[in-house]
PDB file of C-alpha atoms in Angstrom:
ATOM      1  CA  MET A 212     -12.596 -16.218   6.107  1.00  0.00           C
ATOM      2  CA  THR A 213     -13.368 -15.605   2.528  1.00  0.00           C
ATOM      3  CA  GLU A 214     -11.189 -15.007  -0.136  1.00  0.00           C
ATOM      4  CA  ARG A 215     -11.721 -11.287  -0.012  1.00  0.00           C
ATOM      5  CA  GLU A 216     -11.543 -10.993   3.532  1.00  0.00           C
ATOM      6  CA  ARG A 217      -8.268 -12.414   3.277  1.00  0.00           C
ATOM      7  CA  GLN A 218      -6.806 -10.442   0.303  1.00  0.00           C
ATOM      8  CA  ALA A 219      -8.064  -7.302   2.446  1.00  0.00           C
ATOM      9  CA  LEU A 220      -5.866  -8.542   5.494  1.00  0.00           C
ATOM     10  CA  VAL A 221      -2.679  -9.026   3.145  1.00  0.00           C
ATOM     11  CA  GLU A 222      -3.335  -5.585   1.572  1.00  0.00           C
ATOM     12  CA  GLU A 223      -3.652  -3.746   4.537  1.00  0.00           C
ATOM     13  CA  ALA A 224      -0.742  -5.625   6.176  1.00  0.00           C
ATOM     14  CA  ALA A 225       1.461  -4.356   3.289  1.00  0.00           C
ATOM     15  CA  GLY A 226       1.236  -0.744   4.472  1.00  0.00           C
ATOM     16  CA  ALA A 227       3.783   0.653   6.363  1.00  0.00           C
ATOM     17  CA  TRP A 228       1.832   1.799   9.450  1.00  0.00           C
ATOM     18  CA  ARG A 229       2.300  -0.441  12.310  1.00  0.00           C
ATOM     19  CA  PRO A 230       0.959   0.221  16.054  1.00  0.00           C
ATOM     20  CA  GLY A 231       3.217   1.154  18.844  1.00  0.00           C
ATOM     21  CA  GLY A 232       3.520   5.067  18.961  1.00  0.00           C
ATOM     22  CA  ALA A 233       6.454   5.910  21.044  1.00  0.00           C
ATOM     23  CA  ASP A 234       7.080   2.100  22.329  1.00  0.00           C
ATOM     24  CA  GLN A 235       8.557  -0.580  20.247  1.00  0.00           C
ATOM     25  CA  VAL A 236       6.820  -0.945  16.659  1.00  0.00           C
ATOM     26  CA  ARG A 237       4.635  -3.991  17.048  1.00  0.00           C
ATOM     27  CA  PRO A 238       3.315  -6.116  14.497  1.00  0.00           C
ATOM     28  CA  HIS A 239       0.135  -5.025  12.290  1.00  0.00           C
ATOM     29  CA  PRO A 240      -3.113  -6.670  13.477  1.00  0.00           C
ATOM     30  CA  ALA A 241      -3.961  -7.729   9.996  1.00  0.00           C
ATOM     31  CA  TRP A 242      -0.585  -9.628   9.914  1.00  0.00           C
ATOM     32  CA  ALA A 243      -1.477 -11.249  12.823  1.00  0.00           C
ATOM     33  CA  ASP A 244      -4.529 -12.999  11.535  1.00  0.00           C
ATOM     34  CA  LEU A 245      -2.782 -14.129   8.195  1.00  0.00           C
ATOM     35  CA  GLU A 246      -1.615 -17.564   7.916  1.00  0.00           C
ATOM     36  CA  PRO A 247       2.003 -18.196   6.885  1.00  0.00           C
ATOM     37  CA  ALA A 248       1.301 -18.454   3.280  1.00  0.00           C
ATOM     38  CA  GLY A 249      -0.652 -15.031   3.502  1.00  0.00           C
ATOM     39  CA  ARG A 250       2.395 -13.407   5.565  1.00  0.00           C
ATOM     40  CA  LEU A 251       5.087 -14.679   2.929  1.00  0.00           C
ATOM     41  CA  GLU A 252       2.795 -13.046   0.102  1.00  0.00           C
ATOM     42  CA  VAL A 253       2.565  -9.657   2.471  1.00  0.00           C
ATOM     43  CA  TYR A 254       6.255  -9.583   2.429  1.00  0.00           C
ATOM     44  CA  GLU A 255       6.583 -10.289  -1.388  1.00  0.00           C
ATOM     45  CA  ILE A 256       4.317  -7.631  -2.074  1.00  0.00           C
ATOM     46  CA  THR A 257       5.599  -5.436   0.444  1.00  0.00           C
ATOM     47  CA  ARG A 258       9.443  -5.145  -0.761  1.00  0.00           C
ATOM     48  CA  VAL A 259       7.951  -4.192  -4.469  1.00  0.00           C
ATOM     49  CA  LEU A 260       5.623  -1.759  -3.087  1.00  0.00           C
ATOM     50  CA  ARG A 261       8.156   0.060  -1.221  1.00  0.00           C
ATOM     51  CA  GLN A 262      10.178   0.599  -4.375  1.00  0.00           C
ATOM     52  CA  LEU A 263       7.216   1.840  -5.897  1.00  0.00           C
ATOM     53  CA  GLU A 264       6.614   4.272  -3.213  1.00  0.00           C
ATOM     54  CA  ALA A 265      10.202   5.478  -3.185  1.00  0.00           C
ATOM     55  CA  ALA A 266      10.104   6.195  -6.832  1.00  0.00           C
ATOM     56  CA  LEU A 267       6.861   8.629  -6.224  1.00  0.00           C
ATOM     57  CA  ASP A 268       8.245  10.048  -3.106  1.00  0.00           C
ATOM     58  CA  PRO A 269      10.047  13.776  -3.695  1.00  0.00           C
ATOM     59  CA  GLN A 270      13.021  12.396  -1.714  1.00  0.00           C
ATOM     60  CA  GLY A 271      12.974   9.026  -2.721  1.00  0.00           C
ATOM     61  CA  LEU A 272      11.893   7.800   0.747  1.00  0.00           C
ATOM     62  CA  SER A 273       9.753   4.743   0.996  1.00  0.00           C
ATOM     63  CA  THR A 274       6.820   4.977   3.460  1.00  0.00           C
ATOM     64  CA  THR A 275       9.011   2.599   5.593  1.00  0.00           C
ATOM     65  CA  ALA A 276      11.771   5.003   5.639  1.00  0.00           C
ATOM     66  CA  ARG A 277       9.272   7.764   6.514  1.00  0.00           C
ATOM     67  CA  ALA A 278       7.114   6.241   9.250  1.00  0.00           C
ATOM     68  CA  VAL A 279      11.218   5.490  11.194  1.00  0.00           C
ATOM     69  CA  LEU A 280      11.834   9.255  10.650  1.00  0.00           C
ATOM     70  CA  SER A 281       8.701  10.148  11.979  1.00  0.00           C
ATOM     71  CA  ARG A 282       9.368   8.019  15.059  1.00  0.00           C
ATOM     72  CA  ILE A 283      12.906   9.202  15.637  1.00  0.00           C
ATOM     73  CA  ALA A 284      11.605  12.508  15.034  1.00  0.00           C
ATOM     74  CA  GLY A 285       9.271  12.023  17.908  1.00  0.00           C
TER      75      GLY A 285
ATOM     76  CA  MET B 289      21.193   9.165  -5.698  1.00  0.00           C
ATOM     77  CA  PRO B 290      24.009   6.562  -5.508  1.00  0.00           C
ATOM     78  CA  GLU B 291      23.491   3.183  -5.938  1.00  0.00           C
ATOM     79  CA  SER B 292      24.515   1.640  -2.701  1.00  0.00           C
ATOM     80  CA  ALA B 293      25.776   2.486   0.992  1.00  0.00           C
ATOM     81  CA  GLU B 294      29.388   1.443  -0.100  1.00  0.00           C
ATOM     82  CA  LEU B 295      29.554   3.985  -3.398  1.00  0.00           C
ATOM     83  CA  ALA B 296      28.017   6.497  -1.201  1.00  0.00           C
ATOM     84  CA  GLY B 297      30.956   6.395   1.081  1.00  0.00           C
ATOM     85  CA  GLU B 298      29.081   5.053   4.238  1.00  0.00           C
ATOM     86  CA  ASP B 299      31.815   6.407   6.199  1.00  0.00           C
ATOM     87  CA  LEU B 300      30.493   9.743   5.162  1.00  0.00           C
ATOM     88  CA  LEU B 301      27.093   9.530   5.983  1.00  0.00           C
ATOM     89  CA  LEU B 302      28.054   7.674   9.063  1.00  0.00           C
ATOM     90  CA  ASP B 303      29.807  11.194  10.560  1.00  0.00           C
ATOM     91  CA  GLY B 304      26.668  12.854   9.843  1.00  0.00           C
ATOM     92  CA  ILE B 305      24.219  10.248  11.384  1.00  0.00           C
ATOM     93  CA  ARG B 306      26.719  10.189  14.367  1.00  0.00           C
ATOM     94  CA  ALA B 307      26.134  14.148  14.627  1.00  0.00           C
ATOM     95  CA  GLY B 308      22.452  13.614  14.947  1.00  0.00           C
ATOM     96  CA  ASP B 309      21.442  14.667  11.281  1.00  0.00           C
ATOM     97  CA  GLN B 310      18.212  12.853  10.453  1.00  0.00           C
ATOM     98  CA  MET B 311      18.451  13.876   6.611  1.00  0.00           C
ATOM     99  CA  ILE B 312      21.669  11.998   6.396  1.00  0.00           C
ATOM    100  CA  PHE B 313      20.003   8.873   8.160  1.00  0.00           C
ATOM    101  CA  ALA B 314      17.041   9.003   5.613  1.00  0.00           C
ATOM    102  CA  ARG B 315      19.369   8.878   2.987  1.00  0.00           C
ATOM    103  CA  TRP B 316      21.086   5.630   4.482  1.00  0.00           C
ATOM    104  CA  VAL B 317      18.099   4.378   5.281  1.00  0.00           C
ATOM    105  CA  SER B 318      17.185   4.804   1.461  1.00  0.00           C
ATOM    106  CA  LEU B 319      20.190   2.945   0.482  1.00  0.00           C
ATOM    107  CA  ALA B 320      20.180   0.290   2.944  1.00  0.00           C
ATOM    108  CA  GLU B 321      15.851  -0.628   3.302  1.00  0.00           C
ATOM    109  CA  ALA B 322      16.046  -3.387   0.577  1.00  0.00           C
ATOM    110  CA  ARG B 323      18.846  -5.518   1.630  1.00  0.00           C
ATOM    111  CA  LEU B 324      17.821  -5.028   5.251  1.00  0.00           C
ATOM    112  CA  ARG B 325      14.374  -6.305   4.318  1.00  0.00           C
ATOM    113  CA  ASP B 326      16.161  -9.028   2.107  1.00  0.00           C
ATOM    114  CA  SER B 327      17.822 -10.195   5.045  1.00  0.00           C
ATOM    115  CA  LEU B 328      15.179 -10.927   6.977  1.00  0.00           C
ATOM    116  CA  ARG B 329      12.807 -13.091   4.261  1.00  0.00           C
ATOM    117  CA  PRO B 330      13.619 -16.410   6.130  1.00  0.00           C
ATOM    118  CA  PHE B 331      11.572 -14.772   9.153  1.00  0.00           C
ATOM    119  CA  ALA B 332       8.742 -13.792   6.692  1.00  0.00           C
ATOM    120  CA  ALA B 333       6.423 -16.423   7.736  1.00  0.00           C
ATOM    121  CA  ARG B 334       6.612 -15.967  11.371  1.00  0.00           C
ATOM    122  CA  VAL B 335       7.427 -12.641  12.156  1.00  0.00           C
ATOM    123  CA  ASP B 336       6.063  -9.206  10.993  1.00  0.00           C
ATOM    124  CA  VAL B 337       8.960  -8.185   8.717  1.00  0.00           C
ATOM    125  CA  GLU B 338       7.906  -4.757   8.480  1.00  0.00           C
ATOM    126  CA  ALA B 339       7.643  -3.813  12.349  1.00  0.00           C
ATOM    127  CA  VAL B 340      11.180  -5.610  12.833  1.00  0.00           C
ATOM    128  CA  LEU B 341      12.735  -3.731  10.050  1.00  0.00           C
ATOM    129  CA  GLN B 342      11.013  -0.145  11.228  1.00  0.00           C
ATOM    130  CA  GLU B 343      12.300  -1.124  14.946  1.00  0.00           C
ATOM    131  CA  SER B 344      15.611  -2.162  13.680  1.00  0.00           C
ATOM    132  CA  LEU B 345      16.259   0.851  11.976  1.00  0.00           C
ATOM    133  CA  VAL B 346      14.818   3.082  15.039  1.00  0.00           C
ATOM    134  CA  ARG B 347      17.634   1.163  17.322  1.00  0.00           C
ATOM    135  CA  VAL B 348      20.393   1.660  14.590  1.00  0.00           C
ATOM    136  CA  TRP B 349      19.892   5.529  14.999  1.00  0.00           C
ATOM    137  CA  GLN B 350      19.853   5.356  18.756  1.00  0.00           C
ATOM    138  CA  VAL B 351      23.065   3.459  18.843  1.00  0.00           C
ATOM    139  CA  THR B 352      24.865   4.973  15.936  1.00  0.00           C
ATOM    140  CA  PRO B 353      26.477   7.797  17.929  1.00  0.00           C
ATOM    141  CA  ARG B 354      28.604   4.804  19.874  1.00  0.00           C
ATOM    142  CA  PHE B 355      29.247   2.838  17.109  1.00  0.00           C
ATOM    143  CA  VAL B 356      32.664   2.143  15.821  1.00  0.00           C
ATOM    144  CA  PRO B 357      33.067   0.802  12.379  1.00  0.00           C
ATOM    145  CA  ASP B 358      35.438  -2.225  11.759  1.00  0.00           C
ATOM    146  CA  GLY B 359      36.945  -0.942   8.505  1.00  0.00           C
ATOM    147  CA  ARG B 360      34.995  -2.848   6.200  1.00  0.00           C
ATOM    148  CA  PRO B 361      32.677  -2.196   3.878  1.00  0.00           C
ATOM    149  CA  ASP B 362      28.885  -1.753   4.706  1.00  0.00           C
ATOM    150  CA  SER B 363      29.845  -1.561   8.596  1.00  0.00           C
ATOM    151  CA  LEU B 364      26.684   0.079   9.537  1.00  0.00           C
ATOM    152  CA  LEU B 365      24.320  -2.203   7.089  1.00  0.00           C
ATOM    153  CA  ARG B 366      25.983  -5.159   9.141  1.00  0.00           C
ATOM    154  CA  LEU B 367      25.191  -3.797  12.284  1.00  0.00           C
ATOM    155  CA  ALA B 368      21.587  -3.095  11.010  1.00  0.00           C
ATOM    156  CA  ILE B 369      21.456  -6.406   9.742  1.00  0.00           C
ATOM    157  CA  ARG B 370      22.655  -8.000  13.287  1.00  0.00           C
ATOM    158  CA  VAL B 371      20.231  -5.880  15.126  1.00  0.00           C
ATOM    159  CA  ALA B 372      17.377  -6.823  12.866  1.00  0.00           C
ATOM    160  CA  ARG B 373      18.132 -10.598  13.031  1.00  0.00           C
ATOM    161  CA  ASN B 374      18.120 -10.480  17.029  1.00  0.00           C
ATOM    162  CA  LEU B 375      14.800  -8.621  16.934  1.00  0.00           C
ATOM    163  CA  ALA B 376      13.362 -10.918  14.689  1.00  0.00           C
ATOM    164  CA  ILE B 377      14.243 -13.891  17.139  1.00  0.00           C
ATOM    165  CA  SER B 378      13.343 -12.341  19.956  1.00  0.00           C
ATOM    166  CA  GLU B 379       9.982 -11.957  18.232  1.00  0.00           C
ATOM    167  CA  LEU B 380       9.979 -15.945  17.723  1.00  0.00           C
ATOM    168  CA  ARG B 381      11.113 -16.581  21.232  1.00  0.00           C
ATOM    169  CA  ARG B 382       8.083 -13.901  22.357  1.00  0.00           C
ATOM    170  CA  ASN B 383       5.819 -16.114  19.887  1.00  0.00           C
ATOM    171  CA  ARG B 384       7.439 -19.600  21.404  1.00  0.00           C
ATOM    172  CA  MET B 385       8.234 -19.993  17.537  1.00  0.00           C
ATOM    173  CA  ASP B 386      11.604 -21.549  19.021  1.00  0.00           C
ATOM    174  CA  LEU B 387       9.741 -24.789  19.759  1.00  0.00           C
ATOM    175  CA  VAL B 388       8.619 -25.323  16.116  1.00  0.00           C
ATOM    176  CA  ASP B 389      11.831 -26.235  14.270  1.00  0.00           C
ATOM    177  CA  PRO B 390      15.378 -26.434  15.896  1.00  0.00           C
ATOM    178  CA  GLU B 391      17.212 -26.336  12.537  1.00  0.00           C
ATOM    179  CA  PHE B 392      14.991 -22.851  11.441  1.00  0.00           C
ATOM    180  CA  LEU B 393      17.291 -20.704  13.292  1.00  0.00           C
ATOM    181  CA  GLU B 394      20.073 -21.915  11.850  1.00  0.00           C
ATOM    182  CA  ARG B 395      18.889 -21.922   8.356  1.00  0.00           C
ATOM    183  CA  ALA B 396      17.685 -18.653   8.733  1.00  0.00           C
ATOM    184  CA  LEU B 397      20.729 -17.205   9.722  1.00  0.00           C
ATOM    185  CA  ALA B 398      22.747 -18.597   7.259  1.00  0.00           C
ATOM    186  CA  ASP B 399      20.635 -17.041   4.557  1.00  0.00           C
ATOM    187  CA  ALA B 400      20.684 -13.710   6.144  1.00  0.00           C
ATOM    188  CA  GLU B 401      24.245 -13.973   5.968  1.00  0.00           C
ATOM    189  CA  LYS B 402      24.155 -14.931   1.977  1.00  0.00           C
ATOM    190  CA  LEU B 403      21.969 -11.857   1.319  1.00  0.00           C
ATOM    191  CA  TRP B 404      24.148  -9.194   2.824  1.00  0.00           C
ATOM    192  CA  SER B 405      25.453  -8.253  -0.733  1.00  0.00           C
ATOM    193  CA  GLY B 406      22.528  -8.549  -2.403  1.00  0.00           C
ATOM    194  CA  PRO B 407      21.563  -5.671  -4.849  1.00  0.00           C
ATOM    195  CA  ASP B 408      19.785  -2.396  -4.483  1.00  0.00           C
ATOM    196  CA  HIS B 409      17.238  -1.760  -6.868  1.00  0.00           C
ATOM    197  CA  GLY B 410      15.909   1.275  -5.196  1.00  0.00           C
ATOM    198  CA  SER B 411      17.920   3.852  -6.725  1.00  0.00           C
ATOM    199  CA  ASP B 412      17.870   2.874 -10.323  1.00  0.00           C
ATOM    200  CA  PRO B 413      16.400   5.850 -12.261  1.00  0.00           C
ATOM    201  CA  ILE B 414      15.127   4.264 -15.182  1.00  0.00           C
ATOM    202  CA  LEU B 415      12.938   2.015 -13.255  1.00  0.00           C
ATOM    203  CA  ARG B 416      11.931   5.110 -11.131  1.00  0.00           C
ATOM    204  CA  GLN B 417      10.969   7.067 -14.429  1.00  0.00           C
ATOM    205  CA  ALA B 418       8.955   4.051 -15.600  1.00  0.00           C
ATOM    206  CA  ILE B 419       7.145   3.899 -12.311  1.00  0.00           C
ATOM    207  CA  GLU B 420       5.919   7.660 -12.396  1.00  0.00           C
ATOM    208  CA  GLU B 421       5.230   7.523 -15.787  1.00  0.00           C
ATOM    209  CA  CYS B 422       2.810   4.493 -15.272  1.00  0.00           C
ATOM    210  CA  ARG B 423       1.673   6.233 -12.059  1.00  0.00           C
ATOM    211  CA  ARG B 424       0.240   8.933 -14.181  1.00  0.00           C
ATOM    212  CA  THR B 425      -1.665   6.354 -16.275  1.00  0.00           C
ATOM    213  CA  LEU B 426      -3.706   5.234 -12.848  1.00  0.00           C
ATOM    214  CA  PRO B 427      -7.308   6.106 -12.764  1.00  0.00           C
ATOM    215  CA  ARG B 428      -8.262   8.418 -10.148  1.00  0.00           C
ATOM    216  CA  LYS B 429      -9.411   6.432  -7.141  1.00  0.00           C
ATOM    217  CA  PRO B 430      -6.618   3.782  -7.162  1.00  0.00           C
ATOM    218  CA  ALA B 431      -4.187   6.684  -7.706  1.00  0.00           C
ATOM    219  CA  ASP B 432      -5.345   8.745  -4.821  1.00  0.00           C
ATOM    220  CA  ALA B 433      -5.420   5.733  -2.408  1.00  0.00           C
ATOM    221  CA  ILE B 434      -1.552   4.754  -3.132  1.00  0.00           C
ATOM    222  CA  GLN B 435      -1.128   8.555  -2.969  1.00  0.00           C
ATOM    223  CA  ALA B 436      -2.793   8.695   0.507  1.00  0.00           C
ATOM    224  CA  ARG B 437      -0.550   5.950   1.735  1.00  0.00           C
ATOM    225  CA  ILE B 438       2.488   7.921   0.537  1.00  0.00           C
ATOM    226  CA  ASP B 439       1.561  11.341   1.834  1.00  0.00           C
ATOM    227  CA  SER B 440       0.830   9.850   5.669  1.00  0.00           C
ATOM    228  CA  GLY B 441       4.456   8.154   5.686  1.00  0.00           C
ATOM    229  CA  GLY B 442       3.471   5.150   7.514  1.00  0.00           C
ATOM    230  CA  THR B 443       2.079   7.417  10.155  1.00  0.00           C
ATOM    231  CA  GLU B 444      -1.550   6.482   9.586  1.00  0.00           C
ATOM    232  CA  PRO B 445      -3.723   3.238   9.721  1.00  0.00           C
ATOM    233  CA  ASP B 446      -5.381   2.674   6.524  1.00  0.00           C
ATOM    234  CA  ALA B 447      -8.952   3.223   8.161  1.00  0.00           C
ATOM    235  CA  VAL B 448      -7.919   6.815   8.553  1.00  0.00           C
ATOM    236  CA  LEU B 449      -6.732   7.156   5.160  1.00  0.00           C
ATOM    237  CA  ALA B 450      -9.633   5.867   3.872  1.00  0.00           C
ATOM    238  CA  ASP B 451     -12.108   7.806   5.682  1.00  0.00           C
ATOM    239  CA  ARG B 452      -9.916  10.930   4.618  1.00  0.00           C
ATOM    240  CA  LEU B 453     -10.687   9.896   0.967  1.00  0.00           C
ATOM    241  CA  GLY B 454     -14.395   9.313   1.995  1.00  0.00           C
ATOM    242  CA  MET B 455     -13.986   5.616   1.187  1.00  0.00           C
ATOM    243  CA  ARG B 456     -14.923   2.454   2.764  1.00  0.00           C
ATOM    244  CA  ARG B 457     -11.791   0.509   4.465  1.00  0.00           C
ATOM    245  CA  ASN B 458     -12.435  -2.306   2.220  1.00  0.00           C
ATOM    246  CA  THR B 459     -13.143  -0.294  -0.765  1.00  0.00           C
ATOM    247  CA  PHE B 460      -9.823   1.579  -0.197  1.00  0.00           C
ATOM    248  CA  LEU B 461      -7.743  -1.370   0.356  1.00  0.00           C
ATOM    249  CA  GLN B 462      -9.256  -2.656  -3.110  1.00  0.00           C
ATOM    250  CA  ASN B 463      -8.030   0.411  -4.613  1.00  0.00           C
ATOM    251  CA  ILE B 464      -4.659   0.051  -3.503  1.00  0.00           C
ATOM    252  CA  THR B 465      -4.669  -3.955  -5.051  1.00  0.00           C
ATOM    253  CA  ARG B 466      -6.056  -2.061  -8.074  1.00  0.00           C
ATOM    254  CA  ALA B 467      -3.221   0.386  -8.241  1.00  0.00           C
ATOM    255  CA  ARG B 468      -0.535  -2.278  -7.668  1.00  0.00           C
ATOM    256  CA  ARG B 469      -1.817  -4.657 -10.263  1.00  0.00           C
ATOM    257  CA  LEU B 470      -2.397  -1.947 -12.804  1.00  0.00           C
ATOM    258  CA  LEU B 471       1.389  -0.489 -12.185  1.00  0.00           C
ATOM    259  CA  ALA B 472       2.363  -4.068 -12.457  1.00  0.00           C
ATOM    260  CA  ALA B 473       0.548  -4.474 -15.990  1.00  0.00           C
ATOM    261  CA  CYS B 474       2.116  -0.819 -17.221  1.00  0.00           C
ATOM    262  CA  LEU B 475       5.676  -1.843 -15.780  1.00  0.00           C
ATOM    263  CA  ARG B 476       5.245  -5.526 -17.380  1.00  0.00           C
ATOM    264  CA  ARG B 477       4.375  -3.433 -20.843  1.00  0.00           C
ATOM    265  CA  ARG B 478       7.686  -2.094 -20.419  1.00  0.00           C
ATOM    266  CA  GLY B 479       9.749  -5.217 -19.746  1.00  0.00           C
ATOM    267  CA  ILE B 480      10.289  -4.496 -16.419  1.00  0.00           C
ATOM    268  CA  ASP B 481       9.882  -7.752 -14.399  1.00  0.00           C
ATOM    269  CA  VAL B 482       9.974  -6.555 -10.957  1.00  0.00           C
ATOM    270  CA  ALA B 483       6.163  -6.207 -11.536  1.00  0.00           C
ATOM    271  CA  SER B 484       5.559  -9.873 -11.002  1.00  0.00           C
ATOM    272  CA  GLU B 485       5.207  -9.643  -7.297  1.00  0.00           C
ATOM    273  CA  LEU B 486       2.752  -7.071  -7.591  1.00  0.00           C
ATOM    274  CA  ALA B 487       0.427  -8.642 -10.086  1.00  0.00           C
TER     275      ALA B 487
END
């Protein structure tokens, strides 16, 4: 895997979308392809990215919160 | 928006959540999310924290009508942390990670306990204003990419968002990277150190 491909996986896994539909939320395929250091990078980027998203959202909700609300709304 | 679930009066929010009010649940999530995510940090190299976090919040919503607070502060947040930890451990076992290091779980659980009372940065109005002002300085394509993720609210994969913007998936992801790095640089110029993780 090139550094560019690895960076794309990190960036993709740092998004809030996860597979699962009506079932249990499952790991992102991009996350599954990363090594432990890449997964930690995803975590650190995500925790700050969610703050940014919440600040830019009209209701102050992160994309994680919105994904959860979408799931419980069915 | 209040600084923490405790300041907001979690009992009041609990009444609304128990009554099935999704907007009140959304308000509680916005207060609890950062601390819940922090509690999962010890698992971050081994389980997909984002997936565990989302599933935990869905389950908290499902069990809250039957939840009885214990009278101590942040009782629902503490329940959420327990649910999240148990899910993370289930994931470890599903992936046979429990065979890797017998001391790992004890350390992870102890770390999660210590992080219960961590700060909630998400509702800082000065930070929010700085982020909004920095967003206005982004070039169009990075701004479009990050806005597409916000608009979709985690309900669509990046490939779909990229297609909608007429970008290839890799170009879309590069624009997300560029957006967060430019935001980081802008925030750093304002003396805001939250940006270091974004750079």
